[in-house]
PDB file of C-alpha atoms in Angstrom:
ATOM      1  CA  HIS A   5      86.375 149.836 102.546  1.00 51.00           C
ATOM      2  CA  VAL A   6      85.123 151.397  99.297  1.00 47.00           C
ATOM      3  CA  LYS A   7      82.255 153.805  99.459  1.00 50.00           C
ATOM      4  CA  SER A   8      79.532 153.473  96.808  1.00 49.00           C
ATOM      5  CA  ARG A   9      79.013 156.534  94.650  1.00 57.00           C
ATOM      6  CA  CYS A  10      75.570 158.113  94.572  1.00 55.00           C
ATOM      7  CA  PRO A  11      74.331 158.813  91.040  1.00 56.00           C
ATOM      8  CA  THR A  12      74.346 162.417  89.974  1.00 61.00           C
ATOM      9  CA  THR A  13      71.134 164.218  89.119  1.00 59.00           C
ATOM     10  CA  SER A  14      71.813 163.901  85.376  1.00 60.00           C
ATOM     11  CA  GLU A  15      72.522 160.179  85.698  1.00 58.00           C
ATOM     12  CA  ALA A  16      69.311 159.600  87.643  1.00 54.00           C
ATOM     13  CA  ARG A  17      67.327 161.592  85.079  1.00 60.00           C
ATOM     14  CA  SER A  18      68.876 159.563  82.209  1.00 60.00           C
ATOM     15  CA  ARG A  19      68.087 156.267  83.943  1.00 63.00           C
ATOM     16  CA  SER A  20      64.491 157.342  84.566  1.00 61.00           C
ATOM     17  CA  GLU A  21      64.062 158.354  80.929  1.00 58.00           C
ATOM     18  CA  SER A  22      65.469 154.995  79.770  1.00 61.00           C
ATOM     19  CA  ASN A  23      63.073 153.039  82.024  1.00 62.00           C
ATOM     20  CA  PHE A  24      60.148 155.121  80.774  1.00 56.00           C
ATOM     21  CA  ALA A  25      61.114 154.489  77.133  1.00 58.00           C
ATOM     22  CA  LEU A  26      61.422 150.772  77.837  1.00 60.00           C
ATOM     23  CA  ARG A  27      57.949 150.686  79.421  1.00 66.00           C
ATOM     24  CA  ARG A  28      56.489 152.538  76.429  1.00 63.00           C
ATOM     25  CA  LEU A  29      58.121 150.059  74.040  1.00 59.00           C
ATOM     26  CA  THR A  30      56.781 147.104  76.030  1.00 58.00           C
ATOM     27  CA  ILE A  31      53.250 148.543  76.080  1.00 55.00           C
ATOM     28  CA  ALA A  32      53.369 149.289  72.357  1.00 52.00           C
ATOM     29  CA  THR A  33      54.552 145.740  71.614  1.00 51.00           C
ATOM     30  CA  CYS A  34      51.725 144.241  73.678  1.00 48.00           C
ATOM     31  CA  ILE A  35      49.139 146.420  71.926  1.00 48.00           C
ATOM     32  CA  THR A  36      50.506 145.379  68.529  1.00 47.00           C
ATOM     33  CA  LEU A  37      50.322 141.690  69.446  1.00 46.00           C
ATOM     34  CA  VAL A  38      46.745 142.065  70.680  1.00 42.00           C
ATOM     35  CA  MET A  39      45.751 143.852  67.472  1.00 48.00           C
ATOM     36  CA  LEU A  40      47.416 141.204  65.322  1.00 45.00           C
ATOM     37  CA  THR A  41      45.725 138.421  67.290  1.00 48.00           C
ATOM     38  CA  GLY A  42      42.354 140.124  66.973  1.00 46.00           C
ATOM     39  CA  SER A  43      42.906 140.603  63.257  1.00 42.00           C
ATOM     40  CA  PHE A  44      43.787 136.912  62.864  1.00 42.00           C
ATOM     41  CA  PHE A  45      40.664 135.682  64.613  1.00 44.00           C
ATOM     42  CA  ALA A  46      38.491 138.211  62.817  1.00 47.00           C
ATOM     43  CA  GLN A  47      39.468 136.528  59.544  1.00 64.00           C
ATOM     44  CA  ALA A  48      38.247 133.083  60.659  1.00 77.00           C
ATOM     45  CA  ALA A  49      34.895 132.189  59.137  1.00 88.00           C
ATOM     46  CA  GLU A  50      32.337 129.459  59.797  1.00 92.00           C
ATOM     47  CA  ILE A  51      30.198 127.317  57.535  1.00 95.00           C
ATOM     48  CA  ALA A  52      27.042 125.938  59.124  1.00 96.00           C
ATOM     49  CA  VAL A  53      25.905 122.775  57.338  1.00 97.00           C
ATOM     50  CA  MET A  54      22.420 121.313  57.712  1.00 98.00           C
ATOM     51  CA  VAL A  55      21.474 117.936  56.199  1.00 98.00           C
ATOM     52  CA  VAL A  56      17.777 116.996  56.128  1.00 98.00           C
ATOM     53  CA  ASP A  57      15.756 114.186  54.604  1.00 98.00           C
ATOM     54  CA  ARG A  58      12.822 114.565  52.207  1.00 96.00           C
ATOM     55  CA  ALA A  59      10.504 115.440  55.087  1.00 96.00           C
ATOM     56  CA  GLY A  60      12.874 118.080  56.456  1.00 97.00           C
ATOM     57  CA  HIS A  61      14.114 116.036  59.416  1.00 98.00           C
ATOM     58  CA  GLY A  62      17.787 116.274  60.319  1.00 98.00           C
ATOM     59  CA  VAL A  63      20.027 113.380  59.268  1.00 98.00           C
ATOM     60  CA  SER A  64      22.473 112.543  62.043  1.00 97.00           C
ATOM     61  CA  GLU A  65      25.972 111.010  61.770  1.00 97.00           C
ATOM     62  CA  THR A  66      26.469 112.344  58.262  1.00 98.00           C
ATOM     63  CA  VAL A  67      30.093 112.958  57.298  1.00 98.00           C
ATOM     64  CA  VAL A  68      30.830 116.518  56.153  1.00 98.00           C
ATOM     65  CA  THR A  69      34.161 117.500  54.619  1.00 97.00           C
ATOM     66  CA  GLY A  70      35.298 120.934  53.488  1.00 95.00           C
ATOM     67  CA  GLY A  71      38.288 121.721  51.340  1.00 92.00           C
ATOM     68  CA  PRO A  72      39.452 124.655  49.238  1.00 90.00           C
ATOM     69  CA  ALA A  73      38.287 124.517  45.631  1.00 85.00           C
ATOM     70  CA  ALA A  74      41.810 125.345  44.457  1.00 78.00           C
ATOM     71  CA  GLY A  75      43.466 122.865  46.792  1.00 66.00           C
ATOM     72  CA  ASN A  76      45.755 125.535  48.242  1.00 58.00           C
ATOM     73  CA  VAL A  77      45.417 124.479  51.889  1.00 58.00           C
ATOM     74  CA  GLY A  78      47.104 121.410  53.347  1.00 62.00           C
ATOM     75  CA  PRO A  79      45.262 118.527  55.045  1.00 61.00           C
ATOM     76  CA  SER A  80      44.002 118.746  58.589  1.00 63.00           C
ATOM     77  CA  THR A  81      46.483 118.647  61.448  1.00 62.00           C
ATOM     78  CA  ASN A  82      43.769 117.271  63.727  1.00 68.00           C
ATOM     79  CA  LEU A  83      45.166 113.750  63.977  1.00 78.00           C
ATOM     80  CA  LYS A  84      44.085 112.899  67.504  1.00 87.00           C
ATOM     81  CA  THR A  85      43.712 109.141  67.941  1.00 92.00           C
ATOM     82  CA  ALA A  86      40.133 108.052  67.257  1.00 96.00           C
ATOM     83  CA  VAL A  87      38.219 105.148  68.810  1.00 97.00           C
ATOM     84  CA  MET A  88      35.807 102.675  67.270  1.00 97.00           C
ATOM     85  CA  ASP A  89      34.491 100.443  70.026  1.00 97.00           C
ATOM     86  CA  GLN A  90      32.560  97.185  69.819  1.00 97.00           C
ATOM     87  CA  ARG A  91      29.482  96.830  72.007  1.00 97.00           C
ATOM     88  CA  ASP A  92      26.325  94.703  71.755  1.00 96.00           C
ATOM     89  CA  LEU A  93      27.537  93.113  68.491  1.00 96.00           C
ATOM     90  CA  ALA A  94      27.946  96.495  66.813  1.00 97.00           C
ATOM     91  CA  PHE A  95      30.653  99.038  66.010  1.00 98.00           C
ATOM     92  CA  VAL A  96      30.270 102.131  68.194  1.00 97.00           C
ATOM     93  CA  PRO A  97      30.068 104.634  66.655  1.00 97.00           C
ATOM     94  CA  ARG A  98      29.001 103.107  63.359  1.00 97.00           C
ATOM     95  CA  VAL A  99      30.686 105.941  61.391  1.00 98.00           C
ATOM     96  CA  ILE A 100      33.789 107.981  62.154  1.00 98.00           C
ATOM     97  CA  VAL A 101      35.618 110.519  59.978  1.00 97.00           C
ATOM     98  CA  VAL A 102      39.371 111.057  60.373  1.00 97.00           C
ATOM     99  CA  GLY A 103      42.177 112.885  58.615  1.00 95.00           C
ATOM    100  CA  VAL A 104      44.812 111.021  56.634  1.00 95.00           C
ATOM    101  CA  GLY A 105      47.467 109.713  59.026  1.00 95.00           C
ATOM    102  CA  THR A 106      45.127 109.271  62.002  1.00 96.00           C
ATOM    103  CA  SER A 107      45.469 106.259  64.312  1.00 97.00           C
ATOM    104  CA  VAL A 108      42.299 104.418  65.348  1.00 98.00           C
ATOM    105  CA  ASN A 109      41.910 102.162  68.379  1.00 97.00           C
ATOM    106  CA  PHE A 110      39.532  99.197  68.197  1.00 98.00           C
ATOM    107  CA  PRO A 111      38.762  98.136  71.786  1.00 97.00           C
ATOM    108  CA  ASN A 112      36.332  95.264  72.229  1.00 97.00           C
ATOM    109  CA  ASN A 113      34.109  95.980  75.215  1.00 96.00           C
ATOM    110  CA  ASP A 114      31.614  93.331  74.165  1.00 96.00           C
ATOM    111  CA  ALA A 115      30.857  90.119  76.047  1.00 93.00           C
ATOM    112  CA  VAL A 116      32.152  88.039  73.122  1.00 96.00           C
ATOM    113  CA  SER A 117      35.247  88.020  70.951  1.00 97.00           C
ATOM    114  CA  HIS A 118      35.427  89.745  67.570  1.00 96.00           C
ATOM    115  CA  GLN A 119      37.714  89.573  64.555  1.00 96.00           C
ATOM    116  CA  VAL A 120      37.727  92.947  62.816  1.00 97.00           C
ATOM    117  CA  TYR A 121      38.717  93.167  59.164  1.00 97.00           C
ATOM    118  CA  SER A 122      38.680  95.431  56.112  1.00 96.00           C
ATOM    119  CA  PHE A 123      39.294  94.608  52.466  1.00 95.00           C
ATOM    120  CA  SER A 124      38.821  98.220  51.397  1.00 96.00           C
ATOM    121  CA  ALA A 125      41.467  99.605  49.033  1.00 95.00           C
ATOM    122  CA  ALA A 126      42.091 102.554  51.349  1.00 96.00           C
ATOM    123  CA  LYS A 127      43.103 100.263  54.244  1.00 97.00           C
ATOM    124  CA  PRO A 128      43.075  96.456  54.131  1.00 96.00           C
ATOM    125  CA  PHE A 129      43.821  94.919  57.556  1.00 96.00           C
ATOM    126  CA  GLN A 130      42.647  92.364  60.063  1.00 95.00           C
ATOM    127  CA  LEU A 131      42.810  92.065  63.855  1.00 97.00           C
ATOM    128  CA  PRO A 132      42.987  88.452  65.093  1.00 95.00           C
ATOM    129  CA  LEU A 133      40.172  87.238  67.351  1.00 96.00           C
ATOM    130  CA  TYR A 134      40.231  89.174  70.622  1.00 95.00           C
ATOM    131  CA  ARG A 135      38.455  90.780  73.549  1.00 94.00           C
ATOM    132  CA  GLY A 136      39.453  93.887  75.478  1.00 95.00           C
ATOM    133  CA  GLN A 137      42.154  96.173  74.072  1.00 93.00           C
ATOM    134  CA  VAL A 138      45.040  93.992  72.962  1.00 93.00           C
ATOM    135  CA  HIS A 139      45.921  95.391  69.528  1.00 95.00           C
ATOM    136  CA  MET A 140      47.969  98.430  68.597  1.00 95.00           C
ATOM    137  CA  PRO A 141      46.110 101.297  66.904  1.00 96.00           C
ATOM    138  CA  VAL A 142      45.718 101.059  63.139  1.00 97.00           C
ATOM    139  CA  ILE A 143      47.040 104.014  61.106  1.00 97.00           C
ATOM    140  CA  PHE A 144      44.812 105.131  58.224  1.00 97.00           C
ATOM    141  CA  ASP A 145      47.300 106.645  55.808  1.00 95.00           C
ATOM    142  CA  ARG A 146      45.278 106.912  52.579  1.00 96.00           C
ATOM    143  CA  PRO A 147      42.054 108.778  51.819  1.00 96.00           C
ATOM    144  CA  GLY A 148      38.959 106.756  51.035  1.00 97.00           C
ATOM    145  CA  LEU A 149      36.096 104.836  52.601  1.00 98.00           C
ATOM    146  CA  VAL A 150      37.052 101.894  54.795  1.00 98.00           C
ATOM    147  CA  VAL A 151      34.252  99.361  55.364  1.00 98.00           C
ATOM    148  CA  LEU A 152      34.673  97.217  58.469  1.00 98.00           C
ATOM    149  CA  GLY A 153      33.256  93.808  59.251  1.00 97.00           C
ATOM    150  CA  CYS A 154      33.646  91.042  61.823  1.00 96.00           C
ATOM    151  CA  ASN A 155      34.621  87.575  60.625  1.00 93.00           C
ATOM    152  CA  ILE A 156      32.538  86.055  63.416  1.00 93.00           C
ATOM    153  CA  HIS A 157      29.406  88.228  63.234  1.00 95.00           C
ATOM    154  CA  ASP A 158      28.352  88.993  59.665  1.00 92.00           C
ATOM    155  CA  LEU A 159      25.753  91.589  60.689  1.00 93.00           C
ATOM    156  CA  MET A 160      28.400  93.895  62.138  1.00 96.00           C
ATOM    157  CA  VAL A 161      29.375  96.764  59.835  1.00 97.00           C
ATOM    158  CA  GLY A 162      31.271  99.985  60.471  1.00 98.00           C
ATOM    159  CA  TYR A 163      32.681 102.811  58.387  1.00 98.00           C
ATOM    160  CA  ILE A 164      35.821 104.917  58.634  1.00 98.00           C
ATOM    161  CA  TYR A 165      35.812 107.872  56.235  1.00 98.00           C
ATOM    162  CA  VAL A 166      39.429 108.917  55.743  1.00 97.00           C
ATOM    163  CA  THR A 167      39.771 112.383  54.240  1.00 95.00           C
ATOM    164  CA  ASP A 168      42.555 114.689  53.121  1.00 93.00           C
ATOM    165  CA  ALA A 169      40.260 117.702  53.500  1.00 94.00           C
ATOM    166  CA  PRO A 170      41.434 120.192  56.148  1.00 93.00           C
ATOM    167  CA  TYR A 171      37.953 120.573  57.717  1.00 94.00           C
ATOM    168  CA  PHE A 172      35.585 117.735  58.572  1.00 96.00           C
ATOM    169  CA  GLY A 173      33.129 116.361  61.098  1.00 97.00           C
ATOM    170  CA  LYS A 174      29.771 114.610  61.556  1.00 98.00           C
ATOM    171  CA  THR A 175      26.319 116.083  61.908  1.00 98.00           C
ATOM    172  CA  ASP A 176      24.647 115.970  65.310  1.00 97.00           C
ATOM    173  CA  SER A 177      21.262 114.450  66.168  1.00 96.00           C
ATOM    174  CA  GLY A 178      19.551 117.404  64.463  1.00 97.00           C
ATOM    175  CA  GLY A 179      21.533 117.055  61.241  1.00 98.00           C
ATOM    176  CA  ALA A 180      23.733 120.103  61.902  1.00 98.00           C
ATOM    177  CA  LEU A 181      27.490 120.706  61.889  1.00 98.00           C
ATOM    178  CA  GLN A 182      29.667 123.817  62.021  1.00 96.00           C
ATOM    179  CA  LEU A 183      33.010 123.939  60.238  1.00 95.00           C
ATOM    180  CA  LYS A 184      35.032 126.595  62.058  1.00 92.00           C
ATOM    181  CA  GLY A 185      38.211 128.565  61.558  1.00 90.00           C
ATOM    182  CA  LEU A 186      38.158 128.755  57.761  1.00 90.00           C
ATOM    183  CA  PRO A 187      40.084 131.534  56.009  1.00 90.00           C
ATOM    184  CA  GLY A 188      38.234 133.352  53.252  1.00 88.00           C
ATOM    185  CA  GLY A 189      38.088 131.694  49.860  1.00 89.00           C
ATOM    186  CA  ASP A 190      36.254 129.193  47.667  1.00 92.00           C
ATOM    187  CA  TYR A 191      35.364 125.831  49.182  1.00 93.00           C
ATOM    188  CA  ARG A 192      33.844 122.517  48.183  1.00 95.00           C
ATOM    189  CA  ILE A 193      31.576 120.910  50.800  1.00 97.00           C
ATOM    190  CA  VAL A 194      30.852 117.192  50.444  1.00 97.00           C
ATOM    191  CA  ILE A 195      28.532 115.021  52.537  1.00 98.00           C
ATOM    192  CA  TRP A 196      28.332 111.240  52.853  1.00 98.00           C
ATOM    193  CA  SER A 197      26.411 108.683  54.882  1.00 98.00           C
ATOM    194  CA  PRO A 198      25.900 104.927  54.467  1.00 98.00           C
ATOM    195  CA  PHE A 199      22.153 105.623  54.680  1.00 98.00           C
ATOM    196  CA  ILE A 200      22.008 108.331  51.988  1.00 98.00           C
ATOM    197  CA  ALA A 201      20.900 106.997  48.592  1.00 98.00           C
ATOM    198  CA  ASP A 202      21.163 110.268  46.616  1.00 98.00           C
ATOM    199  CA  PRO A 203      23.784 110.294  43.811  1.00 97.00           C
ATOM    200  CA  PRO A 204      27.193 111.634  44.910  1.00 95.00           C
ATOM    201  CA  ALA A 205      27.057 114.551  42.451  1.00 94.00           C
ATOM    202  CA  SER A 206      24.050 115.959  44.318  1.00 96.00           C
ATOM    203  CA  LEU A 207      25.865 115.805  47.661  1.00 97.00           C
ATOM    204  CA  SER A 208      28.524 118.401  46.841  1.00 96.00           C
ATOM    205  CA  ARG A 209      28.235 122.173  47.181  1.00 95.00           C
ATOM    206  CA  ALA A 210      30.503 125.051  46.157  1.00 95.00           C
ATOM    207  CA  ILE A 211      30.603 128.084  48.423  1.00 94.00           C
ATOM    208  CA  HIS A 212      32.565 131.328  48.646  1.00 92.00           C
ATOM    209  CA  ILE A 213      33.145 132.957  52.019  1.00 91.00           C
ATOM    210  CA  ASP A 214      34.855 136.138  53.122  1.00 85.00           C
ATOM    211  CA  GLY A 215      37.347 135.938  55.952  1.00 74.00           C
ATOM    212  CA  ASN A 216      35.013 137.279  58.618  1.00 80.00           C
ATOM    213  CA  GLU A 217      31.581 135.917  57.766  1.00 81.00           C
ATOM    214  CA  SER A 218      29.444 132.899  58.584  1.00 86.00           C
ATOM    215  CA  SER A 219      27.618 131.057  55.827  1.00 92.00           C
ATOM    216  CA  THR A 220      24.972 128.351  55.805  1.00 94.00           C
ATOM    217  CA  ILE A 221      24.507 125.373  53.506  1.00 96.00           C
ATOM    218  CA  ARG A 222      21.294 123.342  53.614  1.00 96.00           C
ATOM    219  CA  VAL A 223      21.250 119.999  51.830  1.00 97.00           C
ATOM    220  CA  GLN A 224      17.837 118.366  51.454  1.00 97.00           C
ATOM    221  CA  LEU A 225      17.862 114.808  50.179  1.00 98.00           C
ATOM    222  CA  SER A 226      15.685 113.834  47.243  1.00 97.00           C
ATOM    223  CA  GLN A 227      15.581 110.102  47.933  1.00 97.00           C
ATOM    224  CA  ALA A 228      14.450 108.168  50.984  1.00 97.00           C
ATOM    225  CA  LEU A 229      17.111 107.027  53.409  1.00 98.00           C
ATOM    226  CA  ARG A 230      18.214 103.418  53.120  1.00 97.00           C
ATOM    227  CA  ALA A 231      16.814 100.977  55.645  1.00 96.00           C
ATOM    228  CA  GLU A 232      20.231  99.272  55.858  1.00 95.00           C
ATOM    229  CA  PRO A 233      23.649 100.911  55.495  1.00 96.00           C
ATOM    230  CA  GLN A 234      25.632 100.496  52.281  1.00 96.00           C
ATOM    231  CA  PRO A 235      28.150  99.357  51.188  1.00 96.00           C
ATOM    232  CA  ARG A 236      28.479  96.122  53.122  1.00 93.00           C
ATOM    233  CA  PRO A 237      31.812  94.470  53.908  1.00 90.00           C
ATOM    234  CA  ARG A 238      32.813  91.866  51.336  1.00 79.00           C
ATOM    235  CA  ARG A 239      35.417  89.232  52.068  1.00 69.00           C
ATOM    236  CA  ARG A 240      37.545  88.635  48.988  1.00 63.00           C
ATOM    237  CA  GLY A 241      39.991  86.360  50.762  1.00 54.00           C
ATOM    238  CA  TRP A 242      41.557  85.904  54.151  1.00 50.00           C
ATOM    239  CA  TRP A 243      44.916  85.849  55.838  1.00 47.00           C
ATOM    240  CA  GLU A 244      46.238  82.613  57.252  1.00 41.00           C
TER     241      GLU A 244
END
């Protein structure tokens, strides 16, 4: 039987001092991380965008994209799969905006079959006649406007705005949208809607923001909104 040796007074004091130093180091590290995290979030700015018509009423479902003027920030990493449904002989929602590389599902929850197609340069494709959710998601891998139609129901039209901008979204029912988490710098804000008839050059704004401020952009349209969305899908051929 071997007896355990009790630590001497000097050994106990040394061990206590080591534990205390370790605790101080741990606390200091935690404080540093908190300060760095707070500093990071303090540098994130917001741009509040408001789009109104000639009478000052908000324009809903307007696409808003924001990108650095110098192009020094990569595209958005928000590539969560989007959904464009089909209900009551219409695409729902009529307009979606996605980042380049996003997959989009096209379920058909209508009472009839549809045959979705696009001849847009950004993404030509077609989904054979179907109901329910029988097709794989479609990947939108190039920026541009994709205009959707149904080969069975000519009045159906939908839009997928594919952007390489790092910040994007759609205005709410009041015509408002907030772009969040932007680092300081110079940005170009662009808006688009199939109902807006104003020339594209008037729908772009340059803005400079500091890293810890919120800014507001108000875009008032000069022309009346279109009664019908444009452009319309045009069939330039078909697959066998």
